[in-house]
Amino acid sequence: MNALDNLRNWFDSLQPRERLMVLLTAIVVVITLFYVAVWEPLHKGLQQELDKRDNLQASLAWMQGAAQEVRALRAAGVSSQRRNDNAPVSLTIEKTAASSGIKSRLGKLESSGKNAARARLDNVDFNQMILWLNTVEQNYGIAASSVNIESTDKPGIVNARISFSRDG
């Protein structure tokens, strides 16, 4: 407590005007520290979380609309006949991607034997990708066994990593 007593003695030895200046300076420093250390990080973090929530709500609304569109297409009688295609899965994936207009978005395609493959799609339209996946499954019996979708800065545009497999 010796340091505190020294500080108090020093403060008492100041002129009244100097004491006022020291007190005002201390108040400004405390307010500044509170703002920099507490208020600004809280405010910035809250704003980021609110922005994230708004983006997720927009994505949810868009995905719900896309799901309705997929259901409507299924109800409209999208062909469910499977072609008897014994070609390797990777070739079928590449061929159907070309006919669906997303071949240019096919970043990487790796074969995992005749009945499995992995694909990466970059900056692809979500609706177009879902329709393509449905076509591949319905027409060729090739299911997407694992799908990892990441949103991008553009609404409706995603990056995806997909694992395909065909029974048989």
mmCIF file of C-alpha atoms in Angstrom:
data_model
loop_
_atom_site.group_PDB
_atom_site.id
_atom_site.type_symbol
_atom_site.label_atom_id
_atom_site.label_comp_id
_atom_site.label_asym_id
_atom_site.label_seq_id
_atom_site.Cartn_x
_atom_site.Cartn_y
_atom_site.Cartn_z
ATOM 1 C CA MET A 1 0.000 0.000 0.000
ATOM 2 C CA ASN A 2 3.075 2.215 0.048
ATOM 3 C CA ALA A 3 2.693 2.986 -3.669
ATOM 4 C CA LEU A 4 -0.940 3.993 -3.173
ATOM 5 C CA ASP A 5 0.032 6.276 -0.270
ATOM 6 C CA ASN A 6 2.762 7.822 -2.430
ATOM 7 C CA LEU A 7 0.247 8.426 -5.215
ATOM 8 C CA ARG A 8 -2.230 9.985 -2.799
ATOM 9 C CA ASN A 9 0.486 12.251 -1.318
ATOM 10 C CA TRP A 10 1.556 13.275 -4.794
ATOM 11 C CA PHE A 11 -2.061 14.042 -5.771
ATOM 12 C CA ASP A 12 -2.634 16.057 -2.551
ATOM 13 C CA SER A 13 0.490 18.094 -3.258
ATOM 14 C CA LEU A 14 -0.913 19.300 -6.600
ATOM 15 C CA GLN A 15 -2.585 22.659 -7.046
ATOM 16 C CA PRO A 16 -6.412 22.506 -7.297
ATOM 17 C CA ARG A 17 -6.245 23.289 -11.014
ATOM 18 C CA GLU A 18 -3.690 20.506 -11.589
ATOM 19 C CA ARG A 19 -5.843 18.063 -9.615
ATOM 20 C CA LEU A 20 -8.791 18.853 -11.877
ATOM 21 C CA MET A 21 -6.627 18.244 -14.979
ATOM 22 C CA VAL A 22 -5.389 14.902 -13.594
ATOM 23 C CA LEU A 23 -8.938 13.811 -12.721
ATOM 24 C CA LEU A 24 -10.305 14.777 -16.135
ATOM 25 C CA THR A 25 -7.412 13.005 -17.863
ATOM 26 C CA ALA A 26 -8.011 9.890 -15.771
ATOM 27 C CA ILE A 27 -11.720 9.953 -16.664
ATOM 28 C CA VAL A 28 -10.929 10.287 -20.402
ATOM 29 C CA VAL A 29 -8.420 7.420 -20.198
ATOM 30 C CA VAL A 30 -10.929 5.164 -18.379
ATOM 31 C CA ILE A 31 -13.686 5.969 -20.904
ATOM 32 C CA THR A 32 -11.311 5.382 -23.826
ATOM 33 C CA LEU A 33 -10.128 2.056 -22.387
ATOM 34 C CA PHE A 34 -13.728 0.967 -21.803
ATOM 35 C CA TYR A 35 -14.655 1.868 -25.375
ATOM 36 C CA VAL A 36 -11.623 0.178 -26.949
ATOM 37 C CA ALA A 37 -11.523 -2.900 -24.727
ATOM 38 C CA VAL A 38 -15.226 -3.575 -24.125
ATOM 39 C CA TRP A 39 -17.764 -1.581 -26.114
ATOM 40 C CA GLU A 40 -16.278 -1.664 -29.634
ATOM 41 C CA PRO A 41 -15.514 -5.421 -29.677
ATOM 42 C CA LEU A 42 -18.998 -6.201 -28.342
ATOM 43 C CA HIS A 43 -20.675 -3.908 -30.848
ATOM 44 C CA LYS A 44 -18.605 -5.236 -33.754
ATOM 45 C CA GLY A 45 -19.209 -8.873 -32.773
ATOM 46 C CA LEU A 46 -22.933 -8.281 -32.395
ATOM 47 C CA GLN A 47 -23.116 -6.652 -35.824
ATOM 48 C CA GLN A 48 -21.230 -9.567 -37.412
ATOM 49 C CA GLU A 49 -23.588 -12.077 -35.804
ATOM 50 C CA LEU A 50 -26.637 -10.096 -36.960
ATOM 51 C CA ASP A 51 -25.240 -10.027 -40.513
ATOM 52 C CA LYS A 52 -24.584 -13.782 -40.331
ATOM 53 C CA ARG A 53 -28.137 -14.389 -39.133
ATOM 54 C CA ASP A 54 -29.563 -12.296 -41.980
ATOM 55 C CA ASN A 55 -27.466 -14.199 -44.536
ATOM 56 C CA LEU A 56 -28.543 -17.551 -43.101
ATOM 57 C CA GLN A 57 -32.196 -16.506 -43.131
ATOM 58 C CA ALA A 58 -31.874 -15.439 -46.774
ATOM 59 C CA SER A 59 -30.191 -18.746 -47.625
ATOM 60 C CA LEU A 60 -32.909 -20.680 -45.806
ATOM 61 C CA ALA A 61 -35.667 -18.834 -47.671
ATOM 62 C CA TRP A 62 -33.914 -19.438 -50.981
ATOM 63 C CA MET A 63 -33.376 -23.145 -50.215
ATOM 64 C CA GLN A 64 -37.021 -23.561 -49.200
ATOM 65 C CA GLY A 65 -38.026 -22.041 -52.536
ATOM 66 C CA ALA A 66 -35.594 -24.343 -54.359
ATOM 67 C CA ALA A 67 -37.001 -27.343 -52.487
ATOM 68 C CA GLN A 68 -40.515 -26.401 -53.593
ATOM 69 C CA GLU A 69 -39.265 -26.106 -57.170
ATOM 70 C CA VAL A 70 -37.679 -29.569 -56.959
ATOM 71 C CA ARG A 71 -40.906 -31.025 -55.546
ATOM 72 C CA ALA A 72 -42.887 -29.363 -58.338
ATOM 73 C CA LEU A 73 -40.553 -30.782 -60.967
ATOM 74 C CA ARG A 74 -40.854 -34.249 -59.467
ATOM 75 C CA ALA A 75 -44.638 -33.932 -59.378
ATOM 76 C CA ALA A 76 -44.630 -32.734 -63.004
ATOM 77 C CA GLY A 77 -43.396 -36.152 -64.041
ATOM 78 C CA VAL A 78 -39.653 -35.936 -64.414
ATOM 79 C CA SER A 79 -38.691 -39.246 -65.969
ATOM 80 C CA SER A 80 -37.719 -41.891 -63.485
ATOM 81 C CA GLN A 81 -36.630 -44.457 -66.052
ATOM 82 C CA ARG A 82 -33.123 -45.643 -65.436
ATOM 83 C CA ARG A 83 -30.857 -46.228 -68.334
ATOM 84 C CA ASN A 84 -28.916 -49.421 -68.329
ATOM 85 C CA ASP A 85 -25.542 -47.751 -68.454
ATOM 86 C CA ASN A 86 -22.558 -49.853 -67.459
ATOM 87 C CA ALA A 87 -20.070 -47.086 -68.115
ATOM 88 C CA PRO A 88 -17.835 -46.063 -65.203
ATOM 89 C CA VAL A 89 -19.455 -43.575 -62.842
ATOM 90 C CA SER A 90 -16.841 -40.890 -63.585
ATOM 91 C CA LEU A 91 -17.614 -41.005 -67.333
ATOM 92 C CA THR A 92 -21.349 -40.798 -66.691
ATOM 93 C CA ILE A 93 -20.826 -37.873 -64.321
ATOM 94 C CA GLU A 94 -18.734 -36.036 -66.903
ATOM 95 C CA LYS A 95 -21.228 -36.754 -69.717
ATOM 96 C CA THR A 96 -24.253 -35.649 -67.694
ATOM 97 C CA ALA A 97 -22.449 -32.550 -66.434
ATOM 98 C CA ALA A 98 -21.831 -31.549 -70.044
ATOM 99 C CA SER A 99 -25.463 -32.104 -71.044
ATOM 100 C CA SER A 100 -26.667 -30.198 -67.948
ATOM 101 C CA GLY A 101 -24.493 -27.193 -68.751
ATOM 102 C CA ILE A 102 -22.304 -27.421 -65.659
ATOM 103 C CA LYS A 103 -19.246 -29.126 -67.120
ATOM 104 C CA SER A 104 -17.342 -25.816 -67.022
ATOM 105 C CA ARG A 105 -17.994 -25.759 -63.243
ATOM 106 C CA LEU A 106 -16.617 -29.275 -62.768
ATOM 107 C CA GLY A 107 -13.317 -28.494 -61.067
ATOM 108 C CA LYS A 108 -12.016 -31.959 -60.293
ATOM 109 C CA LEU A 109 -13.342 -35.432 -61.001
ATOM 110 C CA GLU A 110 -11.694 -38.490 -59.466
ATOM 111 C CA SER A 111 -12.697 -42.058 -60.201
ATOM 112 C CA SER A 112 -12.874 -44.448 -57.254
ATOM 113 C CA GLY A 113 -13.314 -47.613 -59.259
ATOM 114 C CA LYS A 114 -16.058 -48.358 -61.755
ATOM 115 C CA ASN A 115 -18.941 -47.707 -59.364
ATOM 116 C CA ALA A 116 -17.773 -44.619 -57.461
ATOM 117 C CA ALA A 117 -16.362 -41.158 -58.090
ATOM 118 C CA ARG A 118 -15.724 -37.834 -56.348
ATOM 119 C CA ALA A 119 -16.345 -34.459 -57.959
ATOM 120 C CA ARG A 120 -15.737 -30.829 -57.048
ATOM 121 C CA LEU A 121 -17.960 -28.108 -58.465
ATOM 122 C CA ASP A 122 -16.875 -24.474 -58.280
ATOM 123 C CA ASN A 123 -19.256 -21.505 -58.485
ATOM 124 C CA VAL A 124 -22.180 -23.548 -59.719
ATOM 125 C CA ASP A 125 -25.823 -22.494 -59.657
ATOM 126 C CA PHE A 126 -27.467 -24.402 -56.792
ATOM 127 C CA ASN A 127 -30.719 -25.094 -58.681
ATOM 128 C CA GLN A 128 -28.852 -26.344 -61.723
ATOM 129 C CA MET A 129 -26.693 -28.608 -59.546
ATOM 130 C CA ILE A 130 -29.733 -30.087 -57.750
ATOM 131 C CA LEU A 131 -31.474 -30.793 -61.061
ATOM 132 C CA TRP A 132 -28.298 -32.430 -62.366
ATOM 133 C CA LEU A 133 -27.971 -34.602 -59.237
ATOM 134 C CA ASN A 134 -31.608 -35.642 -59.621
ATOM 135 C CA THR A 135 -31.042 -36.536 -63.294
ATOM 136 C CA VAL A 136 -27.950 -38.588 -62.462
ATOM 137 C CA GLU A 137 -29.809 -40.524 -59.789
ATOM 138 C CA GLN A 138 -33.098 -40.987 -61.625
ATOM 139 C CA ASN A 139 -31.670 -41.804 -65.064
ATOM 140 C CA TYR A 140 -28.447 -43.622 -64.228
ATOM 141 C CA GLY A 141 -28.928 -45.001 -60.712
ATOM 142 C CA ILE A 142 -25.928 -43.042 -59.445
ATOM 143 C CA ALA A 143 -26.589 -41.546 -56.013
ATOM 144 C CA ALA A 144 -24.773 -38.723 -54.305
ATOM 145 C CA SER A 145 -23.587 -40.578 -51.215
ATOM 146 C CA SER A 146 -21.905 -37.542 -49.655
ATOM 147 C CA VAL A 147 -22.454 -33.871 -50.445
ATOM 148 C CA ASN A 148 -20.644 -30.901 -48.914
ATOM 149 C CA ILE A 149 -22.011 -27.545 -50.089
ATOM 150 C CA GLU A 150 -20.454 -24.176 -49.265
ATOM 151 C CA SER A 151 -22.118 -20.871 -50.008
ATOM 152 C CA THR A 152 -20.312 -18.126 -51.898
ATOM 153 C CA ASP A 153 -20.654 -14.352 -51.923
ATOM 154 C CA LYS A 154 -23.148 -14.590 -54.809
ATOM 155 C CA PRO A 155 -26.725 -15.610 -53.963
ATOM 156 C CA GLY A 156 -27.642 -18.984 -55.449
ATOM 157 C CA ILE A 157 -24.039 -19.835 -56.328
ATOM 158 C CA VAL A 158 -22.249 -22.564 -54.347
ATOM 159 C CA ASN A 159 -19.124 -24.685 -54.237
ATOM 160 C CA ALA A 160 -19.680 -28.398 -53.701
ATOM 161 C CA ARG A 161 -17.773 -31.617 -53.100
ATOM 162 C CA ILE A 162 -19.799 -34.697 -53.994
ATOM 163 C CA SER A 163 -19.129 -38.420 -53.677
ATOM 164 C CA PHE A 164 -21.120 -40.617 -56.069
ATOM 165 C CA SER A 165 -21.808 -44.320 -55.947
ATOM 166 C CA ARG A 166 -23.810 -46.822 -57.989
ATOM 167 C CA ASP A 167 -25.046 -50.114 -56.623
ATOM 168 C CA GLY A 168 -24.035 -53.079 -58.660
#
